[in-house]
mmCIF file of C-alpha atoms in Angstrom:
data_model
loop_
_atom_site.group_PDB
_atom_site.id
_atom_site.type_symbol
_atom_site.label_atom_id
_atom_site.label_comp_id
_atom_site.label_asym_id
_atom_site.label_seq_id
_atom_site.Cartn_x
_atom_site.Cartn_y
_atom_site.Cartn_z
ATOM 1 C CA UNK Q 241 -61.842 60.529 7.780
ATOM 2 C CA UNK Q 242 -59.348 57.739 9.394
ATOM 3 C CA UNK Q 243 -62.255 55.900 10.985
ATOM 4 C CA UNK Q 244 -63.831 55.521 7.201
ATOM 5 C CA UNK Q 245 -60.776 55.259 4.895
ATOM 6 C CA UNK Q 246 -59.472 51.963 3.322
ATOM 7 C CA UNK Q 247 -56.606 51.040 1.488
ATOM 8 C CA UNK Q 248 -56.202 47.564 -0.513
ATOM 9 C CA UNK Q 249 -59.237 46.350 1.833
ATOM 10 C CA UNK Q 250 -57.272 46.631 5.081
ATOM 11 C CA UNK Q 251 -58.434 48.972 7.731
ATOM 12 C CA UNK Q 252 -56.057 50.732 10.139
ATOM 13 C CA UNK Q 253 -56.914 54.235 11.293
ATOM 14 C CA UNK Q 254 -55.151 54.485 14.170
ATOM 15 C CA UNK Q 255 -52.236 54.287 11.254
ATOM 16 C CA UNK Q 256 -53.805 57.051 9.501
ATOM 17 C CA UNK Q 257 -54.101 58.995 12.001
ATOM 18 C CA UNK Q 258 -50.271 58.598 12.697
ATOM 19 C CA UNK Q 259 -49.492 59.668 9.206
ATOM 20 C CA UNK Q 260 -52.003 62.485 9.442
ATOM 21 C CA UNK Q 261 -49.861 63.852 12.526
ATOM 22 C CA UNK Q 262 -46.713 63.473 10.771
ATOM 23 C CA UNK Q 263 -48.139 65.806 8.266
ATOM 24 C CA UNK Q 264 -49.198 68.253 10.688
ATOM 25 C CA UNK Q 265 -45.775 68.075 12.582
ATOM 26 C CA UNK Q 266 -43.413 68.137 9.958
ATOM 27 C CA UNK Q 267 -45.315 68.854 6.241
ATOM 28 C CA UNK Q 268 -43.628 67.017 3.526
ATOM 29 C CA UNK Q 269 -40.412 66.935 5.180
ATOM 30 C CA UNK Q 270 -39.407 62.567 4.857
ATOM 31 C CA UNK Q 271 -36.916 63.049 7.328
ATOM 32 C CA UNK Q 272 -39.780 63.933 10.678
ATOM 33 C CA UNK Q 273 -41.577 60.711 9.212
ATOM 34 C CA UNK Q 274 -38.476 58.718 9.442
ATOM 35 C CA UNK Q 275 -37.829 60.022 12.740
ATOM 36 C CA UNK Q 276 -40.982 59.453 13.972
ATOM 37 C CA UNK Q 277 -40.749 55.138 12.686
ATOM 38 C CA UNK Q 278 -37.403 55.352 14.213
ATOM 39 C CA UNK Q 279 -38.412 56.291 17.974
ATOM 40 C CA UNK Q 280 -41.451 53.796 17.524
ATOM 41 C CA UNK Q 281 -38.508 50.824 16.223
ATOM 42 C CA UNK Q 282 -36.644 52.217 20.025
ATOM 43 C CA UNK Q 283 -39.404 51.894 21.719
ATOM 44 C CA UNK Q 284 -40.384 48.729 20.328
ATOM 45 C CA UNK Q 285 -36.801 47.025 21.043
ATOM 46 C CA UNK Q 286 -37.037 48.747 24.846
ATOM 47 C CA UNK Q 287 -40.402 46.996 25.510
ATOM 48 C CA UNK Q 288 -39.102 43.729 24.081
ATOM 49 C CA UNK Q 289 -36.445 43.516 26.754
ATOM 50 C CA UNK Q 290 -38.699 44.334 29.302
ATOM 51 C CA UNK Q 291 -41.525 41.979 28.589
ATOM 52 C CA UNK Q 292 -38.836 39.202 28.122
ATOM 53 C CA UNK Q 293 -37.120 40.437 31.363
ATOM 54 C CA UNK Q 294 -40.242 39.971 32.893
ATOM 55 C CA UNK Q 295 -41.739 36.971 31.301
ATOM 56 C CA UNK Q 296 -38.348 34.731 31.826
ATOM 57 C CA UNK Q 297 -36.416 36.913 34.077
ATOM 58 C CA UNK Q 298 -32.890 36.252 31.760
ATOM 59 C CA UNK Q 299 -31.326 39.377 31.521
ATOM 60 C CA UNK Q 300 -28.549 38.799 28.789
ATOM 61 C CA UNK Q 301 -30.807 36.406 26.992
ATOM 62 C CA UNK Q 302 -33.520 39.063 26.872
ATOM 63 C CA UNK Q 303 -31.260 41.620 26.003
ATOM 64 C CA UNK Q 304 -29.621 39.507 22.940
ATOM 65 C CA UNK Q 305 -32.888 39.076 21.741
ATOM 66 C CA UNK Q 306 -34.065 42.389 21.800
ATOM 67 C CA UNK Q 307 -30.727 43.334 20.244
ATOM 68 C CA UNK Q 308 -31.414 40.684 17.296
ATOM 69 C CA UNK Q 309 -34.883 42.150 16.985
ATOM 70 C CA UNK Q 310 -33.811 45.602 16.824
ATOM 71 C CA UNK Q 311 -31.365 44.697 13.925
ATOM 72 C CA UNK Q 312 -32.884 42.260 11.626
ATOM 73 C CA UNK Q 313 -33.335 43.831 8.391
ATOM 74 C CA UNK Q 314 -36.889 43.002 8.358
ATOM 75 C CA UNK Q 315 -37.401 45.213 11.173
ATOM 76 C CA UNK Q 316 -35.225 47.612 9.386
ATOM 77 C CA UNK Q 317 -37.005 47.857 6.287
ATOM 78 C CA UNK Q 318 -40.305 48.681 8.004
ATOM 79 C CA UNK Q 319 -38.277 51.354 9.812
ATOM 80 C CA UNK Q 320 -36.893 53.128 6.443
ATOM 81 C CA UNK Q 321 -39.950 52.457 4.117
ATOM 82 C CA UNK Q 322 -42.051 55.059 5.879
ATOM 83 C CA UNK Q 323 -45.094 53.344 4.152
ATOM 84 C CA UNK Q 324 -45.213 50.439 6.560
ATOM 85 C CA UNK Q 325 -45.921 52.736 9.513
ATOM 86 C CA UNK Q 326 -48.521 50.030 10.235
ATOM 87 C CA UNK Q 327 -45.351 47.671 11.222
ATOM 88 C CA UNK Q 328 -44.051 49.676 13.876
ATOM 89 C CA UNK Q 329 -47.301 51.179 15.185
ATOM 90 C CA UNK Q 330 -49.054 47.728 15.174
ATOM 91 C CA UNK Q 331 -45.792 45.859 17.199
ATOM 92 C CA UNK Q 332 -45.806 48.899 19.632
ATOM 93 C CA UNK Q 333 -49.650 47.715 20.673
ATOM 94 C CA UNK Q 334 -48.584 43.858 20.515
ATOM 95 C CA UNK Q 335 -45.874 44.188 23.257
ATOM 96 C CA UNK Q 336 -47.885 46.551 25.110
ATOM 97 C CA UNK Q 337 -50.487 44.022 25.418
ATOM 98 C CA UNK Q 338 -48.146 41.467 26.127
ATOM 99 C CA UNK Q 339 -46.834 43.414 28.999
ATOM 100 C CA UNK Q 340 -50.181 44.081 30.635
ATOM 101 C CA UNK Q 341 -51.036 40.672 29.745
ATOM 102 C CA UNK Q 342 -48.122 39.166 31.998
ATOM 103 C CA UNK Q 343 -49.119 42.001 34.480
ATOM 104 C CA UNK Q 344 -52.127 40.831 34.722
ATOM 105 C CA UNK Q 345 -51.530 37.175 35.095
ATOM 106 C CA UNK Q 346 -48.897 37.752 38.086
ATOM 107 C CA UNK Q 347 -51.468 39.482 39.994
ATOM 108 C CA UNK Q 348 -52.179 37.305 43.319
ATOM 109 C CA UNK Q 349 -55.988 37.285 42.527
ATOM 110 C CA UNK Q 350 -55.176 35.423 39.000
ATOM 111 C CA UNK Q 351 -51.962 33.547 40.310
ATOM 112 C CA UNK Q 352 -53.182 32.263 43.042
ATOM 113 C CA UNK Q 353 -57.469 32.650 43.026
ATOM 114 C CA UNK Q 354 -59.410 32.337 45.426
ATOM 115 C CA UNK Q 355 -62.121 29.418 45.563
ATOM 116 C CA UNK Q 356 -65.208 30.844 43.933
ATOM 117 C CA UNK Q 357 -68.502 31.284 45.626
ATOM 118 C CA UNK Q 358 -70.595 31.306 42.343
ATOM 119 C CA UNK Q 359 -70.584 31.852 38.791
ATOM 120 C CA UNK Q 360 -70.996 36.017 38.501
ATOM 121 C CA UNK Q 361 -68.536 36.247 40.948
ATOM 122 C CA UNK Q 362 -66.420 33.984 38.508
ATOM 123 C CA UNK Q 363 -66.917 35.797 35.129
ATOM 124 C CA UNK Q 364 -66.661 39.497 36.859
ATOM 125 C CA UNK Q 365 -63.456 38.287 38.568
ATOM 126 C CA UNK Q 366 -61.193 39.560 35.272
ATOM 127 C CA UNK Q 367 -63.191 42.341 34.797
ATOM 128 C CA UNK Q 368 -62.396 43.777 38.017
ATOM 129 C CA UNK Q 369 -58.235 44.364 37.146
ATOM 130 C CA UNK Q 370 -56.626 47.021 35.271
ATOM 131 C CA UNK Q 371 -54.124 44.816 33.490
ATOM 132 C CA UNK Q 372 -56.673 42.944 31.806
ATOM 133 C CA UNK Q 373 -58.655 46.322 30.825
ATOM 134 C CA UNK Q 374 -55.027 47.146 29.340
ATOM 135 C CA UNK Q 375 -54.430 44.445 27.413
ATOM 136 C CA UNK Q 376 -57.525 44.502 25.979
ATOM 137 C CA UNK Q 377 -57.631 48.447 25.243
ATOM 138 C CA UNK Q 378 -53.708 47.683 23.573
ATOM 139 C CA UNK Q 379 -55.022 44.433 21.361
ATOM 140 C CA UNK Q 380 -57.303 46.859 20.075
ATOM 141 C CA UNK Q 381 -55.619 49.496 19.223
ATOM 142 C CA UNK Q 382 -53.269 46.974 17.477
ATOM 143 C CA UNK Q 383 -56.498 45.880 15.125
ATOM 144 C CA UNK Q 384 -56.924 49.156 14.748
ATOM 145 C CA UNK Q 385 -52.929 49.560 13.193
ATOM 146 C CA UNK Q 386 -52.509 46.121 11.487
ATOM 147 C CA UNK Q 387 -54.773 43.715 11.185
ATOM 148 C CA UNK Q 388 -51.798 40.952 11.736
ATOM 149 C CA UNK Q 389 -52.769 41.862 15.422
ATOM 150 C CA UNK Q 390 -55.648 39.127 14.842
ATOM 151 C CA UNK Q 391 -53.469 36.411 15.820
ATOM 152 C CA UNK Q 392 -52.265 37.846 19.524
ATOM 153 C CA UNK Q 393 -54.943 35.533 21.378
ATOM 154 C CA UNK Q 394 -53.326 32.636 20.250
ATOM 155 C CA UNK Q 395 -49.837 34.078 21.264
ATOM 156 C CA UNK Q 396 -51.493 34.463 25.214
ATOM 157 C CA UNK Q 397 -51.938 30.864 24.584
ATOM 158 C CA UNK Q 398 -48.617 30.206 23.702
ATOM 159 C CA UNK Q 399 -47.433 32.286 26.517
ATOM 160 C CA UNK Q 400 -49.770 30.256 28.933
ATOM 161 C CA UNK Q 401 -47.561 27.014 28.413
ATOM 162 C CA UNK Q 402 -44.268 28.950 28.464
ATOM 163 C CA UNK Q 403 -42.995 31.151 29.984
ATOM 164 C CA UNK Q 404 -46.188 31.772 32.338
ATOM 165 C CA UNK Q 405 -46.145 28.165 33.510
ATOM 166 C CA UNK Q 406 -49.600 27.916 34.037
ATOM 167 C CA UNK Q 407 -50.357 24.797 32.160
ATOM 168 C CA UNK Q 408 -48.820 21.696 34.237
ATOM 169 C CA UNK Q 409 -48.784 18.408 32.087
ATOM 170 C CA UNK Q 410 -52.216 18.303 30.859
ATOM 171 C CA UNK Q 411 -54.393 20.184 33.466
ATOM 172 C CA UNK Q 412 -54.391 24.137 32.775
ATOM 173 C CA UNK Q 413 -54.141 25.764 35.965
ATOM 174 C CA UNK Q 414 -56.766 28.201 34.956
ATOM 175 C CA UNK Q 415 -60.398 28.799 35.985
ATOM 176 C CA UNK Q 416 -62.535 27.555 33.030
ATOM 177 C CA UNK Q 417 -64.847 29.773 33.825
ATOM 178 C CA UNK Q 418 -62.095 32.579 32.949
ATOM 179 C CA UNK Q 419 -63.615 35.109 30.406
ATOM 180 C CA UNK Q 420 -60.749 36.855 29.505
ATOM 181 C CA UNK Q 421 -60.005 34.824 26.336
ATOM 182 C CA UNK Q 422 -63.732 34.745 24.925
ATOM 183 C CA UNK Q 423 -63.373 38.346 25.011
ATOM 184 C CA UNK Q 424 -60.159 38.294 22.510
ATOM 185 C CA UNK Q 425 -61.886 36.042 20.433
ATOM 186 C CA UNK Q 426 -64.844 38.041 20.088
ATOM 187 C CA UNK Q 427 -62.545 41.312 18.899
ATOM 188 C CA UNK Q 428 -60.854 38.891 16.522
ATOM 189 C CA UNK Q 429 -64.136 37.353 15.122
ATOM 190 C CA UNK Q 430 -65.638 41.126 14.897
ATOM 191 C CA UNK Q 431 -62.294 42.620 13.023
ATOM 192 C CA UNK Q 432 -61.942 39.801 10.734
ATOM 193 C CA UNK Q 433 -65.452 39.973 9.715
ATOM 194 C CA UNK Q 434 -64.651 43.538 9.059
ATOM 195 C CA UNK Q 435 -61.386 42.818 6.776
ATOM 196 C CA UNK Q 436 -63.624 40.250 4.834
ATOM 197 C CA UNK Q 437 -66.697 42.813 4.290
ATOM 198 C CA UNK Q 438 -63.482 45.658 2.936
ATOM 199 C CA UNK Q 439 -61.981 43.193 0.954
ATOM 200 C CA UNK Q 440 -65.255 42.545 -0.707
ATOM 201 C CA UNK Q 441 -66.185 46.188 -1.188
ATOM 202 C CA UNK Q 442 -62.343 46.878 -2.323
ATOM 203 C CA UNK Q 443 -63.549 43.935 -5.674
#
């Protein structure tokens, strides 16, 4: 039923299914909901420190801005309206990809590559770590929450120049032959094609 329900055009059944637990946990009672947005809000301002920790390595800096994050009424809001489970849900999938997306760039074998002996070699070469298995599994289970998510591969970009480092004055210090992107693109091409064909259905 959450795989094939709608609402306003916008598909998200992963936040369905969220509610649909909710319901089975705690009925009707508002307050198990709230509870439920709150520990996702938590965990969302814990994983923001870390993948700042980790991207910049500034610990007070990090922790200010998680701390600002955790606070800002907009953050709030989507905390206390228990209607915009989506938020929450859809930011917990964001910095989990983030995180497995630094993870997986800090591996030696994408840090520091080895000279490639051909071009299979060169596409599988992603394929083969975890990380980038994660990030992907996480970016889509944020499309599958909000679909905001869209706009993550562009973030990775972002990320690329700073804090990563990897782009030094105009040369990218990354394999063009690097797949991992083309991937993104395609789940973003794929779920926005699927927003556009609700919306149209939804009149």
């Amino acid at each position: 039923m959450a795989l094939t329900t709608g609402h306003a055009g916008n598909w998200h059944p992963l936040t369905w299914l969220s509610h649909m637990l909710d319901c089975q946990l705690f009925g009707v009672n508002a307050g198990g909901h709230h509870l439920t947005s709150l520990l996702l809000h938590l965990a969302n301002t814990l994983l923001l420190f870390g993948v700042l920790r980790r991207l910049t390595g500034a610990l007070w800096r990090s922790a200010l801005v998680a701390a600002l994050f955790a606070l800002h009424p907009l953050h709030v809001e989507s905390v206390a309206w228990v209607a915009e489970r989506k938020d929450v849900l859809s930011t917990l999938f964001w910095l989990l990809a983030l995180w497995a997306y630094a993870r997986y760039v800090q591996t030696p074998a994408v840090s520091h590559p080895k000279p490639e002996t051909g071009f299979l070699s060169c596409v599988l070469r992603p394929l083969t770590t975890g990380n980038y298995w994660l990030a992907l599994g996480f970016f889509v289970c944020g499309l599958m929450s909000k679909p905001m998510v869209v706009t993550l591969p562009l973030v990775l970009l972002l990320l690329d120049y700073w804090p990563l480092n990897r782009v030094a004055g105009d040369k990218l210090q990354i394999a063009s032959c690097d797949t991992r992107r083309s991937t993104l693109w395609r789940w973003c091409g794929r779920r926005r094609r699927l927003s556009v064909w609700r919306r149209g259905r939804a009149g």
